[in-house]
PDB file of C-alpha atoms in Angstrom:
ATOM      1  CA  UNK A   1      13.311  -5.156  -3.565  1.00 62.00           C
ATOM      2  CA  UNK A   2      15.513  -7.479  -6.279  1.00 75.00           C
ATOM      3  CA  UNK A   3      16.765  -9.405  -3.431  1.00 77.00           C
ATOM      4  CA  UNK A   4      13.176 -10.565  -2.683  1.00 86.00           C
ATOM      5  CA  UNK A   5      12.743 -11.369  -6.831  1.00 89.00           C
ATOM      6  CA  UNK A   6      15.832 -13.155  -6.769  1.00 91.00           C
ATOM      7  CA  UNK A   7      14.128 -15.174  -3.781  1.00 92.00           C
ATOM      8  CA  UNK A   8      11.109 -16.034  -5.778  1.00 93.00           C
ATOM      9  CA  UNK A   9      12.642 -16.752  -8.736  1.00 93.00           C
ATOM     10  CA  UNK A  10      14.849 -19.394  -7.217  1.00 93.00           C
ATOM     11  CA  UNK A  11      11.593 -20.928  -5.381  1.00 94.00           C
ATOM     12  CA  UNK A  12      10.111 -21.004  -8.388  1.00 94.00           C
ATOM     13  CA  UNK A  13      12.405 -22.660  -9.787  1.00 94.00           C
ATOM     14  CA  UNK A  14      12.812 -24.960  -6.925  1.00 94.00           C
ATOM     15  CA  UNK A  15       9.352 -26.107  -6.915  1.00 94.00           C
ATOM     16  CA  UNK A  16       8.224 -26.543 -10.230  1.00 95.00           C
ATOM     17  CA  UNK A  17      11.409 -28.795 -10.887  1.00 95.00           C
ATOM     18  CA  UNK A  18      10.634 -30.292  -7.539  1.00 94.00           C
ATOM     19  CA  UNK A  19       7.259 -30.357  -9.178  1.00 94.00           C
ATOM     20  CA  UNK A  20       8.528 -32.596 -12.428  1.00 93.00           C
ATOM     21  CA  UNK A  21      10.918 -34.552 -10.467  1.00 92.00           C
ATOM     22  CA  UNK A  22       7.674 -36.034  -8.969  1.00 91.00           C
ATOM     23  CA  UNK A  23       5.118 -35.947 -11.917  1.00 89.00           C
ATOM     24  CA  UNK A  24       7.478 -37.352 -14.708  1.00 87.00           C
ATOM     25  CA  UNK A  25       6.771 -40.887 -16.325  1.00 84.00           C
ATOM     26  CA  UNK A  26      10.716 -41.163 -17.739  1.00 86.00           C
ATOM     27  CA  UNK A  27      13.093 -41.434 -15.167  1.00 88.00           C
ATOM     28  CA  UNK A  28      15.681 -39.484 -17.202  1.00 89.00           C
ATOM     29  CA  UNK A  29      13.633 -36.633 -17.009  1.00 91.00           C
ATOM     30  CA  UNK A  30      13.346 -36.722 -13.547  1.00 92.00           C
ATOM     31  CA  UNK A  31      17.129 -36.880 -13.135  1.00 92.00           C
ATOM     32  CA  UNK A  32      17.679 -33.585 -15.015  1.00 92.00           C
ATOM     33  CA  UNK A  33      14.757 -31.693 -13.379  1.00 94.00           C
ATOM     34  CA  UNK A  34      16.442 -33.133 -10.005  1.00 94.00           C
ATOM     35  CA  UNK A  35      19.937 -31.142 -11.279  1.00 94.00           C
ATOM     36  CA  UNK A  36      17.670 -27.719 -11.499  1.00 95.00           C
ATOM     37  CA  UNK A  37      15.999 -28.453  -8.237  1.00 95.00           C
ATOM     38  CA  UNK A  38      19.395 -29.168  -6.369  1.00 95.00           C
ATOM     39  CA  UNK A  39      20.671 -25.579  -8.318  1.00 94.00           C
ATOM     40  CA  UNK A  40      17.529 -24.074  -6.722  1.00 95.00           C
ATOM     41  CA  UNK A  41      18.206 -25.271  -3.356  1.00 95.00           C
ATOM     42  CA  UNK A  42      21.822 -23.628  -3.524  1.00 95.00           C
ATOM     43  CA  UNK A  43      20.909 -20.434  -5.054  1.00 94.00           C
ATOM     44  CA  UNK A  44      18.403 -20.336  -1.384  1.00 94.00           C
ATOM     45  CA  UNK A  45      21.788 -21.167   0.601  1.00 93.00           C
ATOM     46  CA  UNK A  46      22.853 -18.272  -1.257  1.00 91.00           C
ATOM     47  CA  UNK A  47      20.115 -16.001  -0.760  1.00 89.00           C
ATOM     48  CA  UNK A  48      20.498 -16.942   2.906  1.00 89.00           C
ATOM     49  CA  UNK A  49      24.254 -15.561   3.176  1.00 87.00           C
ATOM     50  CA  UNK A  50      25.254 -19.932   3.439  1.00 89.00           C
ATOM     51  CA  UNK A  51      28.198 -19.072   0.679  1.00 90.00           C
ATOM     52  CA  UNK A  52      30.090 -22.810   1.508  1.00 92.00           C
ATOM     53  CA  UNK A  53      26.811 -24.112   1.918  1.00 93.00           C
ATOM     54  CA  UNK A  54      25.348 -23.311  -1.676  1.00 93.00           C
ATOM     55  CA  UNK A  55      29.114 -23.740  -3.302  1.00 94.00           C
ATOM     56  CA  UNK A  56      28.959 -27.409  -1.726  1.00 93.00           C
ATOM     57  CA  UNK A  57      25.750 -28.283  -2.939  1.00 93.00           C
ATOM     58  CA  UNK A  58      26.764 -27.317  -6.093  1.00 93.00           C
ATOM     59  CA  UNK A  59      29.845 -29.441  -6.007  1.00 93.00           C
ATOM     60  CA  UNK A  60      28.682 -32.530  -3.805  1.00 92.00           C
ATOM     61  CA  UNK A  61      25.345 -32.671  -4.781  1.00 91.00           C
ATOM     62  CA  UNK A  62      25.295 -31.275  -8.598  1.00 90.00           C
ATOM     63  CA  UNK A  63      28.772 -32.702  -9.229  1.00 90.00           C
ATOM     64  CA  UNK A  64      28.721 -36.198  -7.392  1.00 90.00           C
ATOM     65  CA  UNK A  65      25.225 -37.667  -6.293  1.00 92.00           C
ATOM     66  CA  UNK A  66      23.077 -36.628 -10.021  1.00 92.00           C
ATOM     67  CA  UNK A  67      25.594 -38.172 -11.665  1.00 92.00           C
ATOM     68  CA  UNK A  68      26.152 -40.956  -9.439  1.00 91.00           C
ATOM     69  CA  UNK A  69      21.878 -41.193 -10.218  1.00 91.00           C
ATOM     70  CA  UNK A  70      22.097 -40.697 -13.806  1.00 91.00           C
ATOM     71  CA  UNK A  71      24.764 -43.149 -14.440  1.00 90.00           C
ATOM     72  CA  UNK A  72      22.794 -45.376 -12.831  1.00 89.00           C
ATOM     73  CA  UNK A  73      19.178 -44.633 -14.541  1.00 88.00           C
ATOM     74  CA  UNK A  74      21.591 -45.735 -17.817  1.00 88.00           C
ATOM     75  CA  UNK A  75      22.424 -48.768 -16.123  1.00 86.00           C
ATOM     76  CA  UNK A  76      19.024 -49.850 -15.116  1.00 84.00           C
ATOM     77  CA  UNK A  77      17.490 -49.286 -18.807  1.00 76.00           C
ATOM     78  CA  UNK A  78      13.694 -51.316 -18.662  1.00 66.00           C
ATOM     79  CA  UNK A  79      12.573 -52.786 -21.779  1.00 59.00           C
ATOM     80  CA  UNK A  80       9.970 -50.793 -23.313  1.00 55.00           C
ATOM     81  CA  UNK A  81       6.246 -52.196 -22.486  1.00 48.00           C
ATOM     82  CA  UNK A  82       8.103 -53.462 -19.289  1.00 49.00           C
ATOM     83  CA  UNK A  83       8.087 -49.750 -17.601  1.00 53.00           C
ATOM     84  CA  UNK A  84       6.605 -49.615 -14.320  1.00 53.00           C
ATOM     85  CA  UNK A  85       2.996 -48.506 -14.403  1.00 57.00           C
ATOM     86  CA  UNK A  86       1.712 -46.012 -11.651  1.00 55.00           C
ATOM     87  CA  UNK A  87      -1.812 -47.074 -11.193  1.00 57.00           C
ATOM     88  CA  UNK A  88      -4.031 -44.257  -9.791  1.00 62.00           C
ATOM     89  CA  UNK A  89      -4.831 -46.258  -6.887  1.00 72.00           C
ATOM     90  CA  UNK A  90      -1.923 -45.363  -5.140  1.00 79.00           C
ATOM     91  CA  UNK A  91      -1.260 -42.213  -6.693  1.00 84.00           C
ATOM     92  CA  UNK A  92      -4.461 -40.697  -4.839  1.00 88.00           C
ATOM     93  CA  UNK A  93      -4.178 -41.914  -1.475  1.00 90.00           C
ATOM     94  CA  UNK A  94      -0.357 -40.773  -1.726  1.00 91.00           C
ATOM     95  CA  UNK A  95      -1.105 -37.598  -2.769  1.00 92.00           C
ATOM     96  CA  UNK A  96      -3.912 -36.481   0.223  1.00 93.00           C
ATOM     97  CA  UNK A  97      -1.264 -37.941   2.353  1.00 93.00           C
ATOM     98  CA  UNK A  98       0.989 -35.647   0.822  1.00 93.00           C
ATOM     99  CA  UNK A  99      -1.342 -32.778   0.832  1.00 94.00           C
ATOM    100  CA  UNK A 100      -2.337 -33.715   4.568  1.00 95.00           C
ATOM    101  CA  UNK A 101       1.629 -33.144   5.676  1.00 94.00           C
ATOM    102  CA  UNK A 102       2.229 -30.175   3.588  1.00 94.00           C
ATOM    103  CA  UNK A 103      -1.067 -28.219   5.053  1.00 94.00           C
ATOM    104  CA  UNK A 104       0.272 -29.351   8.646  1.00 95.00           C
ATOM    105  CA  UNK A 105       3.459 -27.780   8.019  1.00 94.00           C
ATOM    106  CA  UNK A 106       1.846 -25.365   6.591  1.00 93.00           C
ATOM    107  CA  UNK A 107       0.224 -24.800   9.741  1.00 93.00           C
ATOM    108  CA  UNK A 108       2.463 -24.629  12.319  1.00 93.00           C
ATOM    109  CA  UNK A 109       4.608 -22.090   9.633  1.00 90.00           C
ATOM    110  CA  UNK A 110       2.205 -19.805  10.029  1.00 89.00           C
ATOM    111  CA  UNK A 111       0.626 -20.086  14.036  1.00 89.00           C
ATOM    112  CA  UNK A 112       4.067 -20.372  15.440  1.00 86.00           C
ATOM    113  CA  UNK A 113       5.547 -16.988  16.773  1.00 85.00           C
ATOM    114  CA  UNK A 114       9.529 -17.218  15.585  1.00 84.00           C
ATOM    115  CA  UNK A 115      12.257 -15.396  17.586  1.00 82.00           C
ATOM    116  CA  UNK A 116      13.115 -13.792  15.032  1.00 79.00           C
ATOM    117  CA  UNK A 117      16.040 -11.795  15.535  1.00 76.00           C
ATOM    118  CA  UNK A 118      17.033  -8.581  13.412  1.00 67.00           C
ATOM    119  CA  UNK A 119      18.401  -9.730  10.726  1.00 63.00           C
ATOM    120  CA  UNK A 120      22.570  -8.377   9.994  1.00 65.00           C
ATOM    121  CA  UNK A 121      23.630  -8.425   6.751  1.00 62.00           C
ATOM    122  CA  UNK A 122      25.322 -12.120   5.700  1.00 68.00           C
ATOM    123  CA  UNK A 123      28.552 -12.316   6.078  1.00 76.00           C
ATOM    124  CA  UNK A 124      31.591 -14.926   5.462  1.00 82.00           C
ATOM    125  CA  UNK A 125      30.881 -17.978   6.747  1.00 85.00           C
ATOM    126  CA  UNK A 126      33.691 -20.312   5.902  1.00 89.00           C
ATOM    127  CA  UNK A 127      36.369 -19.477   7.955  1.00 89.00           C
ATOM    128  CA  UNK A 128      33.804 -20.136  10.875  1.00 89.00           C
ATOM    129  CA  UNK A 129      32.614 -23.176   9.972  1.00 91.00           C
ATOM    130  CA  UNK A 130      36.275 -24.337   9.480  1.00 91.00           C
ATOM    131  CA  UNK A 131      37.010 -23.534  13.258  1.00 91.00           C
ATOM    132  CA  UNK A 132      33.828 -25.403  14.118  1.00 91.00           C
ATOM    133  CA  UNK A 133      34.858 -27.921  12.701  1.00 91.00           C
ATOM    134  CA  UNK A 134      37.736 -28.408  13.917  1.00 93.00           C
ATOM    135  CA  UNK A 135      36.730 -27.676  17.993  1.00 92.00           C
ATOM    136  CA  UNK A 136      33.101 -28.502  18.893  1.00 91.00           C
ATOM    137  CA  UNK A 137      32.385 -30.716  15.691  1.00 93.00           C
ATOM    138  CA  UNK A 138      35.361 -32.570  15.571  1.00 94.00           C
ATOM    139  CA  UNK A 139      33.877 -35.693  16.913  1.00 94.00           C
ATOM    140  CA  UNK A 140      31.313 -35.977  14.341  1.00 94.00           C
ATOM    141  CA  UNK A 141      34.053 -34.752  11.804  1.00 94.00           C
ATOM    142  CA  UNK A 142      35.880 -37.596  11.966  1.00 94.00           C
ATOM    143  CA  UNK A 143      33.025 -39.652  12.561  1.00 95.00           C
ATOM    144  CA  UNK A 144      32.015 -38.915   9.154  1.00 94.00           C
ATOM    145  CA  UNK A 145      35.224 -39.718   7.334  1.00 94.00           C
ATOM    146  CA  UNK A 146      34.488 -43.561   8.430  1.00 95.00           C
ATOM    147  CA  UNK A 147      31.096 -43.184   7.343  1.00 95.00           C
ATOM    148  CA  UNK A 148      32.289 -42.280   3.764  1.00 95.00           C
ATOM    149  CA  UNK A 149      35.010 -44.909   4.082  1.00 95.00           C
ATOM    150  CA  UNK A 150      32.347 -47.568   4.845  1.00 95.00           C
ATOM    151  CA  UNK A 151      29.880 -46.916   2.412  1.00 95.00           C
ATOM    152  CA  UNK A 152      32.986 -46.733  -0.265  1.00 93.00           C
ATOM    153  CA  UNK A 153      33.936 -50.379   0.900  1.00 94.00           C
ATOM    154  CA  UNK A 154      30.280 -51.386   1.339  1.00 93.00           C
ATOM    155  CA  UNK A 155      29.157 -50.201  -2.679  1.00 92.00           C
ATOM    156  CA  UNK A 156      32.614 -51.783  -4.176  1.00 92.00           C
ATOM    157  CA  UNK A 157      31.450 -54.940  -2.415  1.00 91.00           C
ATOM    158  CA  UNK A 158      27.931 -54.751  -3.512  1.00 88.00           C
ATOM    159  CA  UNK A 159      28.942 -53.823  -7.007  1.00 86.00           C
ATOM    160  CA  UNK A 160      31.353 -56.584  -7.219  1.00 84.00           C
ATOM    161  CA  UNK A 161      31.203 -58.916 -10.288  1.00 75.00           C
ATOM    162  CA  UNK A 162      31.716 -62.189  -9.338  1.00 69.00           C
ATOM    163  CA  UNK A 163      33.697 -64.185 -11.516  1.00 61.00           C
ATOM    164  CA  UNK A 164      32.773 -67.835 -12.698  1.00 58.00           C
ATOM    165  CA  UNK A 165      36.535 -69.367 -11.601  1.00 58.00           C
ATOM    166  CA  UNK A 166      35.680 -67.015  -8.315  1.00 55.00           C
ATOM    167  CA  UNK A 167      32.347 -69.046  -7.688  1.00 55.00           C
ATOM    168  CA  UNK A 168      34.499 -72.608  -8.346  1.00 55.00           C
ATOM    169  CA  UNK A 169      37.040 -71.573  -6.064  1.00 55.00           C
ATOM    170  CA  UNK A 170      34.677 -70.554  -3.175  1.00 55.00           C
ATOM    171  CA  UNK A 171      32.595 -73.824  -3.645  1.00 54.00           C
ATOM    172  CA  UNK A 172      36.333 -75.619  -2.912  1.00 54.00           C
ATOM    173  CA  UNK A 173      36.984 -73.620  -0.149  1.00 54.00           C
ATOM    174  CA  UNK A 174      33.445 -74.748   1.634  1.00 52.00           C
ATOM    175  CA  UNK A 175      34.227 -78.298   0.907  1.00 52.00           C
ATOM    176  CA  UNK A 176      37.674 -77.683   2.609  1.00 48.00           C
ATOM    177  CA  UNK A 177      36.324 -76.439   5.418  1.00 49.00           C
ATOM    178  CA  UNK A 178      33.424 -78.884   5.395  1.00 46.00           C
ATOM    179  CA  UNK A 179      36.049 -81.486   5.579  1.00 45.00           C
ATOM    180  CA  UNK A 180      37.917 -79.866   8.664  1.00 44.00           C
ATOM    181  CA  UNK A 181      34.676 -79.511  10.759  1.00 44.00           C
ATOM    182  CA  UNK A 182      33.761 -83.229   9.964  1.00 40.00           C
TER     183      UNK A 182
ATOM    184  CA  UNK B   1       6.234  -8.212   2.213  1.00 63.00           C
ATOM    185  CA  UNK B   2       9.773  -9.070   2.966  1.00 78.00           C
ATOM    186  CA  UNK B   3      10.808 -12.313   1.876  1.00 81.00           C
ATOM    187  CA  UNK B   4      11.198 -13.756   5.509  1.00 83.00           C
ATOM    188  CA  UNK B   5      11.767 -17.018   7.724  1.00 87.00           C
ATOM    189  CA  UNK B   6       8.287 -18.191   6.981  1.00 89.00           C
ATOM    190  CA  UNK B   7       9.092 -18.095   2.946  1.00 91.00           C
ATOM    191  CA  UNK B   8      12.052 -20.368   2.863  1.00 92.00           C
ATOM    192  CA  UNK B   9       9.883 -22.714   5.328  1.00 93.00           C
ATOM    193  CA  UNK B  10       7.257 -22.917   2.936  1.00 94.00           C
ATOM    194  CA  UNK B  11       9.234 -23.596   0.071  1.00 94.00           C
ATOM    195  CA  UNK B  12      11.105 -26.428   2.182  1.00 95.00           C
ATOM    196  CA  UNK B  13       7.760 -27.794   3.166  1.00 95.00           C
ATOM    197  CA  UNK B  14       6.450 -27.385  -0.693  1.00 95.00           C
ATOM    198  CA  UNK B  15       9.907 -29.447  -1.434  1.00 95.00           C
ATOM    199  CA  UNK B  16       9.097 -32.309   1.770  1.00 95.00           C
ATOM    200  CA  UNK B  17       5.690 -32.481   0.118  1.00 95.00           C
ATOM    201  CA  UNK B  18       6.472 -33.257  -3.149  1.00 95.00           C
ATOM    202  CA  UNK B  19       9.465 -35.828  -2.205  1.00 95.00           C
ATOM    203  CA  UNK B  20       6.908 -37.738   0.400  1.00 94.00           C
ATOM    204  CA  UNK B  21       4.260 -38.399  -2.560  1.00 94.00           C
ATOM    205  CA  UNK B  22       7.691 -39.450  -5.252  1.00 92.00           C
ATOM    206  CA  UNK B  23       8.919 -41.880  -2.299  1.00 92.00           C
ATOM    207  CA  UNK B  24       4.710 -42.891  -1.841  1.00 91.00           C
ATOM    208  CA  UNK B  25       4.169 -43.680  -5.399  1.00 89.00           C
ATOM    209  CA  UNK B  26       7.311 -44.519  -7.301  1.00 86.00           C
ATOM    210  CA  UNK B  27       7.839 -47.814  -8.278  1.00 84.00           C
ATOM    211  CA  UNK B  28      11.737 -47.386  -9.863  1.00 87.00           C
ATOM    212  CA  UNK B  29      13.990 -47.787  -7.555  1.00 89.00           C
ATOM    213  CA  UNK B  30      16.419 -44.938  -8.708  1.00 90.00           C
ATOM    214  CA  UNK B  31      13.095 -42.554  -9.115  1.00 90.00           C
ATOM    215  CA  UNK B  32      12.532 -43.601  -4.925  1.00 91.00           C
ATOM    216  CA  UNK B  33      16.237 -42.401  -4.633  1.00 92.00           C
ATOM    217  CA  UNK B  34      15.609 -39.419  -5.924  1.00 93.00           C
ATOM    218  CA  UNK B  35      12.216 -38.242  -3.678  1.00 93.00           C
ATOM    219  CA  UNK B  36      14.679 -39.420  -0.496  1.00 94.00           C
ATOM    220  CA  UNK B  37      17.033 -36.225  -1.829  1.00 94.00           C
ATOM    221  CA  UNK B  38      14.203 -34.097  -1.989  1.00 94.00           C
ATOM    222  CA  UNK B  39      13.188 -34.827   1.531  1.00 95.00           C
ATOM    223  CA  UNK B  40      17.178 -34.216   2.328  1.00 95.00           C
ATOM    224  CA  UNK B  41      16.779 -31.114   0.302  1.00 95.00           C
ATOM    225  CA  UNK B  42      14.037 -29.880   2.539  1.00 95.00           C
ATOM    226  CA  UNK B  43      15.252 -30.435   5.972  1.00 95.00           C
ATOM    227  CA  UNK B  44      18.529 -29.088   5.189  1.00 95.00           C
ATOM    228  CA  UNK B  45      16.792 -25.701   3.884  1.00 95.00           C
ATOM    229  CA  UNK B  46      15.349 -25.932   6.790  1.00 94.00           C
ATOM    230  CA  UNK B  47      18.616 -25.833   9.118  1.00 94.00           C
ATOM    231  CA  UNK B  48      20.106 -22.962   7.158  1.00 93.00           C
ATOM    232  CA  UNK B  49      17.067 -20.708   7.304  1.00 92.00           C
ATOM    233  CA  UNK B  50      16.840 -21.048  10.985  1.00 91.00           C
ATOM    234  CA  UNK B  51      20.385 -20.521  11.282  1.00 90.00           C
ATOM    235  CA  UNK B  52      20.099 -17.366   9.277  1.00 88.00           C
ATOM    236  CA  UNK B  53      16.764 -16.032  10.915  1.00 88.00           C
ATOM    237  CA  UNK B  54      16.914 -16.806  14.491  1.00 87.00           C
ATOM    238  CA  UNK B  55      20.043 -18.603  15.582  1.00 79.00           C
ATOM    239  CA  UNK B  56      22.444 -16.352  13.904  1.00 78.00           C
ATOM    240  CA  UNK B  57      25.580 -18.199  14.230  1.00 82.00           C
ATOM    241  CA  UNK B  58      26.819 -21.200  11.615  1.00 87.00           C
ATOM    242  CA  UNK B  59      26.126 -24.609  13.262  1.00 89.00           C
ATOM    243  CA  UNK B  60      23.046 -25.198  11.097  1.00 90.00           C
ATOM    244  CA  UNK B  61      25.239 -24.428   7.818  1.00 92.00           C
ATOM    245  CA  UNK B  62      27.215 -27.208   9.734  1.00 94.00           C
ATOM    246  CA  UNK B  63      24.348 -29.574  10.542  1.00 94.00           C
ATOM    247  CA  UNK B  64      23.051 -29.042   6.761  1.00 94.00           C
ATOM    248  CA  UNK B  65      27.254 -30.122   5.713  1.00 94.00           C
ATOM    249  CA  UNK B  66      27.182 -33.239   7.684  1.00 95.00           C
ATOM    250  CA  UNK B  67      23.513 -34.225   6.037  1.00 95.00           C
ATOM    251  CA  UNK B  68      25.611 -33.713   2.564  1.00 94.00           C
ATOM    252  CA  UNK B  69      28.174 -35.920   3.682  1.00 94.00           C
ATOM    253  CA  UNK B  70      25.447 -38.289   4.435  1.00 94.00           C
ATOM    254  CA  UNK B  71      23.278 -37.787   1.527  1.00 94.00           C
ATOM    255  CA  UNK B  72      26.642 -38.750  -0.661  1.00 93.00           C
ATOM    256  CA  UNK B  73      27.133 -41.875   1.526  1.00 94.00           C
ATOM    257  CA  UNK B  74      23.554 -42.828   1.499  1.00 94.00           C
ATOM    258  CA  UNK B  75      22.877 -42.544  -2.637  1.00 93.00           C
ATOM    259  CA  UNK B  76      26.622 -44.382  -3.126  1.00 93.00           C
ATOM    260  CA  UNK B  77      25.387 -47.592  -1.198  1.00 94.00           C
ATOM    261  CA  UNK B  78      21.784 -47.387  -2.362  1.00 93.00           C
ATOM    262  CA  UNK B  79      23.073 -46.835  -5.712  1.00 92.00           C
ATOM    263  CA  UNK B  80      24.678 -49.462  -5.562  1.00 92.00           C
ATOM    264  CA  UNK B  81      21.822 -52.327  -3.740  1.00 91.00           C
ATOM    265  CA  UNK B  82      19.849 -51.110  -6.657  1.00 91.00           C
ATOM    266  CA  UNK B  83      22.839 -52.021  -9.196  1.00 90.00           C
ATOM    267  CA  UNK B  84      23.203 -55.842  -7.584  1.00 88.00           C
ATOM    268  CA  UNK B  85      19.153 -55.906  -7.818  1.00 87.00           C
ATOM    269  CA  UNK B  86      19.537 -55.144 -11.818  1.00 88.00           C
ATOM    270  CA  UNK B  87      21.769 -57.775 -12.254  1.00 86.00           C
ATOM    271  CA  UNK B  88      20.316 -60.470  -9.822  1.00 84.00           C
ATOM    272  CA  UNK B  89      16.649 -60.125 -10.637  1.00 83.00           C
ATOM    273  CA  UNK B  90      16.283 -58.200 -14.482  1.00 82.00           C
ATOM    274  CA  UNK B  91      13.838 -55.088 -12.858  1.00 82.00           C
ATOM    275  CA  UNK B  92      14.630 -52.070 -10.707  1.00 83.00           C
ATOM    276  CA  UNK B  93      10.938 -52.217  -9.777  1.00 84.00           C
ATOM    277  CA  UNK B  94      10.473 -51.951  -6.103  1.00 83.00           C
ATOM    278  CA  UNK B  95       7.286 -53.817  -5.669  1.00 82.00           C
ATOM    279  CA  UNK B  96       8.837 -57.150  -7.591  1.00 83.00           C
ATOM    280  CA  UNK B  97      11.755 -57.355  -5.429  1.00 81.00           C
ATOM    281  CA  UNK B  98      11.120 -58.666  -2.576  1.00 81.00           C
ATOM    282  CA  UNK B  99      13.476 -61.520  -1.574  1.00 79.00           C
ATOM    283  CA  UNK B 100      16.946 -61.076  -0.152  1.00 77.00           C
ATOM    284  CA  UNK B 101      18.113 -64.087  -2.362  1.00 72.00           C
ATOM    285  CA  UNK B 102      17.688 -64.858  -5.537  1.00 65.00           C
TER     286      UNK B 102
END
């Protein structure tokens, strides 16, 4: 079936980017094998009839969070003969843990009987979502428009430069209120 | 075989996997970041193949939206912490770092 090709080939894809993600020494390789990973994941939403799903991954996560971690991999630049080294003694103890999760997983994949139901063919899911979002969801709708507000307010505050007249006029304030308390 | 619920499982636990041992062994802060979207990646594969295989309806695809939102929210403010850590202490590596003040 090329519907079940199309499925390989985009967890193929998935995991051996995954894959390099992981096992690259240069973090700007990791960042680009993160953007095929991410296109991975949405072709799956895809596969899976999740149209808005794999259009918003595209957008959100393709669009705004890889180069949100690109720009700042260019920002961070180490020094050469500074770059982190990954000893193997915590590679190998990370990686059986690794292995350990994955083959529990694994496990309960494959011993657990899913109700499965018979699968319809995937239809339009947009105009659905929309309506649950708007009546059962609308709680944690709004919800997260302050959570995107506050993390906007909290990384232009974190990111702040302060300047040195800034710093002066701080110090004056303290003394002020020094002086009021005393 | 039909490519079935137990496929796209695997593949999300292949992706969980492989994001656990980046967050266990990376050292660059930014490199960290990027095994946390992995593990993201993963779960929310997870809520759209059950939603497709056995729920049937779309509150997973809704679920798997609000962990976007979150995802965005989360790598913005971390993104951020790691920026101020550049500038306060010269390294981005996680194991150096390790006072609040400079």
């Amino acid at each position: 079936m090329s519907g079940d090709l199309v499925f390989y080939g985009f967890a193929l894809l998935t995991v051996l980017s995954g894959f390099f993600v992981v096992a690259s020494r240069n973090v700007v390789h990791a960042a680009f094998s993160l953007l095929f990973t991410l296109f991975g994941v949405a072709g799956l939403y895809a596969q899976l009839g999740a149209d808005f799903l794999a259009v918003t991954q595209t957008v959100v996560y393709i669009g705004g969070i890889l180069v949100l971690v690109i720009f700042a991999v260019m920002m961070t630049r180490i020094p050469r003969g500074d770059a982190p080294r990954r000893g193997l003694d915590r590679a190998v103890p990370a990686a059986i843990l690794a292995l350990l999760v994955f083959a529990l997983i694994y496990m309960v994949i494959v011993g657990t009987r899913w109700p499965e139901r018979a699968a319809g063919a995937p239809e339009a899911t947009v105009a659905e979502i929309g309506t649950g979002l708007m009546t059962t969801f609308v709680f944690p709708f709004e919800y997260a428009s302050l959570v995107l507000l506050a993390a906007m307010v909290g990384a232009a505050i974190l990111i702040r430069e302060r300047a040195p007249a800034d710093d002066a006029a701080d110090a004056d304030d303290a003394a002020g209120e020094g002086e009021v308390r005393s | 075989m039909t490519v079935g619920l137990e496929h796209y499982l695997t593949v999300s636990a292949l992706l969980f996997g492989l994001g656990l041992y980046a967050v266990l062994t990376r050292r660059n802060a930014v490199a960290l970041l990027m095994g946390v979207e992995l593990i993201l990646n993963a779960a929310n594969l997870n809520f759209v193949a059950f939603a497709r295989f056995v729920d049937g309806g779309v509150e997973g695809h809704i679920v798997a939206a609000f962990v976007i939102v979150l995802a965005a929210a989360e790598a913005a403010v971390a993104l951020a912490i790691v920026l101020a850590m550049f500038r306060n202490f010269g390294t981005v590596n996680v194991d150096t770092v390790n006072r609040l003040k400079r």
